[in-house]
Short mmCIF file of C-alpha atoms and ligand atoms in Angstrom, two decimals:
data_model
loop_
_atom_site.label_atom_id
_atom_site.label_comp_id
_atom_site.label_asym_id
_atom_site.label_seq_id
_atom_site.Cartn_x
_atom_site.Cartn_y
_atom_site.Cartn_z
CA UNK Z 1 -19.98 6.61 11.12
CA UNK Z 2 -19.88 2.93 10.39
CA UNK Z 3 -17.71 2.37 13.62
CA UNK Z 4 -20.73 3.30 15.98
CA UNK Z 5 -23.26 1.39 14.02
CA UNK Z 6 -24.85 -1.94 15.15
CA UNK Z 7 -25.99 -4.51 12.56
CA UNK Z 8 -29.95 -4.44 12.73
CA UNK Z 9 -29.84 -0.64 14.03
CA UNK Z 10 -32.54 1.38 12.31
CA UNK Z 11 -30.65 4.19 10.44
CA UNK Z 12 -33.49 5.87 8.67
CA UNK Z 13 -37.24 5.78 8.54
CA UNK Z 14 -39.10 7.28 5.68
CA UNK Z 15 -42.94 7.45 4.99
CA UNK Z 16 -42.86 4.12 3.08
CA UNK Z 17 -39.48 2.34 4.04
CA UNK Z 18 -36.88 1.92 6.73
CA UNK Z 19 -33.15 1.32 6.30
CA UNK Z 20 -31.13 -0.79 8.68
CA UNK Z 21 -27.50 -1.38 9.18
CA UNK Z 22 -26.04 -4.78 8.35
CA UNK Z 23 -22.75 -6.50 9.37
CA UNK Z 24 -21.17 -5.04 6.21
CA UNK Z 25 -20.87 -1.21 6.41
CA UNK Z 26 -21.22 -0.97 2.57
CA UNK Z 27 -24.67 -2.72 2.55
CA UNK Z 28 -28.14 -1.75 4.01
CA UNK Z 29 -31.23 -3.64 4.54
CA UNK Z 30 -34.31 -1.83 3.10
CA UNK Z 31 -37.71 -2.73 4.54
CA UNK Z 32 -40.98 -1.63 2.74
CA UNK Z 33 -43.85 -0.59 4.79
CA UNK Z 34 -47.62 -0.88 4.21
CA UNK Z 35 -48.10 2.81 4.62
CA UNK Z 36 -49.44 4.86 1.81
CA UNK Z 37 -48.99 8.65 1.95
CA UNK Z 38 -49.86 11.43 -0.61
CA UNK Z 39 -49.56 15.24 -0.69
CA UNK Z 40 -46.26 15.36 1.35
CA UNK Z 41 -47.72 13.05 3.91
CA UNK Z 42 -50.98 14.88 4.59
CA UNK Z 43 -52.86 11.93 3.43
CA UNK Z 44 -52.12 8.55 5.11
CA UNK Z 45 -53.36 5.10 5.19
CA UNK Z 46 -52.11 1.54 5.87
CA UNK Z 47 -52.83 -0.85 2.95
CA UNK Z 48 -52.13 -4.39 3.89
CA UNK Z 49 -49.84 -6.14 1.32
CA UNK Z 50 -48.53 -3.08 -0.38
CA UNK Z 51 -45.09 -3.28 1.04
CA UNK Z 52 -44.72 -6.85 -0.13
CA UNK Z 53 -45.91 -5.96 -3.66
CA UNK Z 54 -43.51 -2.87 -3.91
CA UNK Z 55 -40.66 -4.85 -2.81
CA UNK Z 56 -41.31 -7.55 -5.50
CA UNK Z 57 -42.05 -5.05 -8.22
CA UNK Z 58 -38.91 -2.75 -7.41
CA UNK Z 59 -36.79 -5.88 -7.40
CA UNK Z 60 -37.82 -6.79 -11.03
CA UNK Z 61 -37.22 -3.22 -12.33
CA UNK Z 62 -33.85 -2.91 -10.65
CA UNK Z 63 -32.77 -6.19 -11.99
CA UNK Z 64 -33.84 -5.18 -15.66
CA UNK Z 65 -31.93 -1.87 -15.23
CA UNK Z 66 -28.83 -3.73 -14.02
CA UNK Z 67 -29.15 -6.05 -17.08
CA UNK Z 68 -29.35 -3.18 -19.43
CA UNK Z 69 -26.23 -1.59 -17.94
CA UNK Z 70 -27.80 1.17 -15.79
CA UNK Z 71 -26.10 1.05 -12.22
CA UNK Z 72 -28.33 0.85 -9.30
CA UNK Z 73 -28.04 0.40 -5.46
CA UNK Z 74 -30.04 -2.84 -5.62
CA UNK Z 75 -28.29 -6.26 -4.63
CA UNK Z 76 -31.21 -8.60 -4.09
CA UNK Z 77 -34.45 -9.26 -2.40
CA UNK Z 78 -34.03 -10.73 1.03
CA UNK Z 79 -37.72 -11.66 2.12
CA UNK Z 80 -41.18 -10.63 1.45
CA UNK Z 81 -40.52 -7.07 2.79
CA UNK Z 82 -37.01 -6.58 2.65
CA UNK Z 83 -34.12 -6.20 -0.01
CA UNK Z 84 -30.29 -5.59 0.38
CA UNK Z 85 -29.06 -2.41 -1.15
CA UNK Z 86 -25.65 -0.80 -1.46
CA UNK Z 87 -25.02 2.35 0.80
CA UNK Z 88 -24.82 5.33 -1.41
CA UNK Z 89 -24.88 9.04 -0.67
CA UNK Z 90 -28.25 10.39 -1.96
CA UNK Z 91 -28.66 13.54 -3.82
CA UNK Z 92 -31.43 15.54 -2.23
CA UNK Z 93 -33.48 15.58 -5.52
CA UNK Z 94 -36.58 13.91 -6.84
CA UNK Z 95 -36.04 13.31 -10.62
CA UNK Z 96 -39.22 13.15 -12.58
CA UNK Z 97 -39.59 11.84 -16.05
CA UNK Z 98 -42.67 12.37 -17.96
CA UNK Z 99 -43.93 10.85 -21.24
CA UNK Z 100 -47.55 11.95 -20.95
CA UNK Z 101 -49.24 14.83 -19.07
CA UNK Z 102 -50.67 13.91 -15.75
CA UNK Z 103 -50.61 14.86 -12.01
CA UNK Z 104 -48.94 18.00 -11.25
CA UNK Z 105 -47.92 18.91 -14.78
CA UNK Z 106 -51.77 18.91 -15.75
CA UNK Z 107 -52.60 20.93 -12.63
CA UNK Z 108 -49.76 23.38 -13.00
CA UNK Z 109 -50.24 24.32 -16.66
CA UNK Z 110 -54.12 23.80 -16.68
CA UNK Z 111 -53.59 20.83 -19.25
CA UNK Z 112 -55.77 17.71 -19.69
CA UNK Z 113 -54.20 14.48 -18.45
CA UNK Z 114 -53.33 12.10 -21.32
CA UNK Z 115 -51.63 14.47 -23.84
CA UNK Z 116 -48.58 12.69 -25.20
CA UNK Z 117 -45.35 14.83 -24.95
CA UNK Z 118 -43.31 15.28 -28.11
CA UNK Z 119 -40.36 13.93 -26.13
CA UNK Z 120 -39.90 12.80 -22.67
CA UNK Z 121 -39.04 15.66 -20.18
CA UNK Z 122 -36.92 15.54 -16.96
CA UNK Z 123 -37.61 17.87 -13.99
CA UNK Z 124 -36.00 18.17 -10.69
CA UNK Z 125 -37.73 18.66 -7.20
CA UNK Z 126 -35.87 19.42 -4.10
CA UNK Z 127 -36.58 16.58 -1.81
CA UNK Z 128 -38.04 18.49 1.27
CA UNK Z 129 -41.59 17.53 2.55
CA UNK Z 130 -41.68 20.62 4.66
CA UNK Z 131 -41.38 22.85 1.67
CA UNK Z 132 -43.63 20.62 -0.48
CA UNK Z 133 -40.66 19.32 -2.67
CA UNK Z 134 -40.44 22.46 -4.76
CA UNK Z 135 -39.40 22.36 -8.30
CA UNK Z 136 -35.81 23.61 -8.85
CA UNK Z 137 -33.80 24.39 -11.99
CA UNK Z 138 -30.69 22.79 -12.97
CA UNK Z 139 -28.87 26.26 -12.54
CA UNK Z 140 -30.23 26.50 -8.96
CA UNK Z 141 -29.18 22.98 -8.17
CA UNK Z 142 -25.56 23.74 -9.17
CA UNK Z 143 -25.38 27.23 -7.66
CA UNK Z 144 -26.91 25.97 -4.31
CA UNK Z 145 -24.71 22.99 -4.17
CA UNK Z 146 -26.99 20.04 -4.30
CA UNK Z 147 -25.27 18.61 -7.33
CA UNK Z 148 -22.64 19.77 -9.76
CA UNK Z 149 -23.60 20.70 -13.34
CA UNK Z 150 -21.73 17.44 -14.51
CA UNK Z 151 -23.72 15.42 -11.85
CA UNK Z 152 -27.01 16.95 -13.01
CA UNK Z 153 -25.96 16.13 -16.63
CA UNK Z 154 -25.33 12.41 -15.77
CA UNK Z 155 -28.53 12.18 -13.73
CA UNK Z 156 -30.32 13.42 -16.49
CA UNK Z 157 -28.76 10.87 -18.99
CA UNK Z 158 -29.38 8.07 -16.64
CA UNK Z 159 -33.08 9.04 -16.05
CA UNK Z 160 -33.80 9.19 -19.92
CA UNK Z 161 -32.11 5.80 -20.27
CA UNK Z 162 -34.22 4.33 -17.47
CA UNK Z 163 -37.37 5.73 -19.21
CA UNK Z 164 -36.28 3.94 -22.53
CA UNK Z 165 -35.61 0.64 -20.90
CA UNK Z 166 -38.73 0.56 -18.76
CA UNK Z 167 -41.08 2.09 -21.28
CA UNK Z 168 -40.10 -0.41 -23.90
CA UNK Z 169 -40.43 -3.55 -21.36
CA UNK Z 170 -43.82 -2.05 -20.05
CA UNK Z 171 -45.22 -1.72 -23.58
CA UNK Z 172 -44.70 -5.29 -24.23
CA UNK Z 173 -46.83 -6.04 -21.23
CA UNK Z 174 -49.64 -3.73 -22.18
CA UNK Z 175 -48.75 -0.99 -19.77
CA UNK Z 176 -47.95 2.71 -20.56
CA UNK Z 177 -45.36 4.31 -18.37
CA UNK Z 178 -46.90 7.80 -18.08
CA UNK Z 179 -44.27 9.32 -15.69
CA UNK Z 180 -42.05 8.26 -12.64
CA UNK Z 181 -39.90 9.69 -9.92
CA UNK Z 182 -36.17 8.47 -9.41
CA UNK Z 183 -33.66 9.21 -6.68
CA UNK Z 184 -30.01 9.04 -7.35
CA UNK Z 185 -26.94 8.54 -5.25
CA UNK Z 186 -23.15 8.32 -5.41
CA UNK Z 187 -21.69 4.92 -4.46
CA UNK Z 188 -18.28 4.58 -2.75
CA UNK Z 189 -16.69 4.03 -6.21
CA UNK Z 190 -17.89 7.45 -7.26
CA UNK Z 191 -20.53 6.03 -9.80
CA UNK Z 192 -23.86 7.85 -9.97
CA UNK Z 193 -26.48 5.03 -9.44
CA UNK Z 194 -30.23 4.83 -9.24
CA UNK Z 195 -31.45 4.41 -5.52
CA UNK Z 196 -34.64 4.34 -3.58
CA UNK Z 197 -37.50 2.28 -5.26
CA UNK Z 198 -39.27 2.05 -8.50
CA UNK Z 199 -42.81 0.87 -7.89
CA UNK Z 200 -46.42 1.86 -8.33
CA UNK Z 201 -45.89 4.27 -5.56
CA UNK Z 202 -43.41 6.24 -7.56
CA UNK Z 203 -44.64 5.75 -11.18
CA UNK Z 204 -47.83 6.23 -13.05
CA UNK Z 205 -48.94 3.06 -15.05
CA UNK Z 206 -51.96 3.05 -17.36
CA UNK Z 207 -53.42 -0.05 -18.93
CA UNK Z 208 -52.55 0.44 -22.53
CA UNK Z 209 -56.14 -0.73 -23.57
CA UNK Z 210 -58.47 0.66 -20.91
CA UNK Z 211 -56.35 3.43 -19.51
CA UNK Z 212 -57.14 1.99 -16.10
CA UNK Z 213 -54.81 3.29 -13.41
CA UNK Z 214 -52.52 0.71 -12.00
CA UNK Z 215 -50.53 2.81 -9.52
CA UNK Z 216 -50.85 5.12 -6.45
CA UNK Z 217 -53.25 7.47 -8.04
CA UNK Z 218 -55.78 5.03 -6.81
CA UNK Z 219 -55.11 6.07 -3.35
CA UNK Z 220 -54.47 9.75 -4.27
CA UNK Z 221 -57.67 10.02 -5.90
CA UNK Z 222 -59.78 7.55 -3.66
CA UNK Z 223 -60.52 5.20 -6.52
CA UNK Z 224 -60.06 2.13 -4.39
CA UNK Z 225 -58.57 -1.23 -5.57
CA UNK Z 226 -54.97 -0.13 -4.96
CA UNK Z 227 -53.74 -3.75 -3.70
CA UNK Z 228 -55.40 -5.33 -6.76
CA UNK Z 229 -53.75 -2.86 -9.11
CA UNK Z 230 -50.32 -3.52 -7.64
CA UNK Z 231 -50.87 -7.21 -7.67
CA UNK Z 232 -51.88 -6.84 -11.57
CA UNK Z 233 -48.70 -4.87 -12.10
CA UNK Z 234 -46.61 -7.61 -10.58
CA UNK Z 235 -48.43 -10.34 -12.66
CA UNK Z 236 -47.75 -8.35 -15.95
CA UNK Z 237 -43.96 -8.23 -14.95
CA UNK Z 238 -44.08 -11.98 -14.50
CA UNK Z 239 -43.26 -11.82 -10.88
CA UNK Z 240 -44.71 -13.49 -7.70
CA UNK Z 241 -45.26 -12.05 -4.35
CA UNK Z 242 -43.73 -14.98 -2.66
P1 TMP S 1 -46.53 14.48 -9.95
O1 TMP S 1 -47.33 14.59 -11.23
O2 TMP S 1 -47.28 14.67 -8.72
O3 TMP S 1 -45.60 15.62 -9.98
O4 TMP S 1 -45.76 13.18 -9.98
C1 TMP S 1 -45.07 12.65 -10.94
C2 TMP S 1 -44.58 11.25 -10.76
O5 TMP S 1 -43.59 11.20 -9.66
C3 TMP S 1 -45.60 10.29 -10.50
O6 TMP S 1 -45.41 9.20 -11.13
C4 TMP S 1 -45.61 10.05 -8.89
C5 TMP S 1 -44.13 10.39 -8.64
N1 TMP S 1 -43.88 11.06 -7.34
C6 TMP S 1 -43.28 10.35 -6.43
O7 TMP S 1 -42.91 9.29 -6.49
N2 TMP S 1 -43.12 11.04 -5.15
C7 TMP S 1 -43.52 12.35 -4.96
O8 TMP S 1 -43.31 12.85 -3.91
C8 TMP S 1 -44.17 13.03 -6.05
C9 TMP S 1 -44.62 14.39 -5.91
C10 TMP S 1 -44.50 12.33 -7.25
N1 LIG S 2 -45.05 10.47 -1.85
C1 LIG S 2 -45.50 11.73 -1.55
C2 LIG S 2 -46.08 11.91 -0.25
O1 LIG S 2 -46.21 11.03 0.56
C3 LIG S 2 -46.23 12.47 -2.60
C4 LIG S 2 -46.98 11.47 -3.55
O2 LIG S 2 -46.51 10.59 -4.07
O3 LIG S 2 -48.11 11.89 -3.97
O4 LIG S 2 -46.61 12.80 0.11
#
């Protein structure tokens, strides 16, 4: 694979990011786009400034996880819109951790948003837009070969550890981490690492005092003020957009 790649070549384009080859086959350049999508891409808009804010916010979260001993694919930020990441083999799973009932959990079970769960939960969706990212059980993941039972156990352990680290950090900044989505990959050394991004596109953040939404629900629910909310998150995290 690496032999036919040219540095700078576009290897993958998703809804919110692009991945490019670099001179080093072990490293990729990830570029954040300003595109916002929801409902498996059925709703779409371009929001100037979003890519830059997500790149900056995600870089801060990944650096905090690395400091706390959680392995990630993140290497460093390269520019406003780009960062350097290690090449990993992604599991085809979206791993969702929830602390408070919101979004699809509220819809699916007919619950009010805002109920605090007795303990955090982890759920797995198959990453497949055409199928609407269907929920899968750990047993199905193993039997259908998307990850082994041991890999699922390690992914679950890491997801809960990420939740502890980020929840504690955000609490000190007046932000409640309601829920979030992670993706995991296996690096060339065989370690399972956190990949993709951790940003207001992939998390729900509520202001601890006012319960104001500081995340992509502003777009999903047509509340407006998305860029301002993301900029506020970056400010609370002590970062700068550059
Ligand atoms: P949900 O309530 O819609 O299932 O979303 C749970 C969390 O996962 C929320 O923080 C948003 C995030 N998420 C993504 O990042 N990508 C997705 O495709 C979905 C469905 C959710
Ligand atoms: N990111 C997903 C999409 O683009 C879903 C979401 O975050 O609401 O459809």
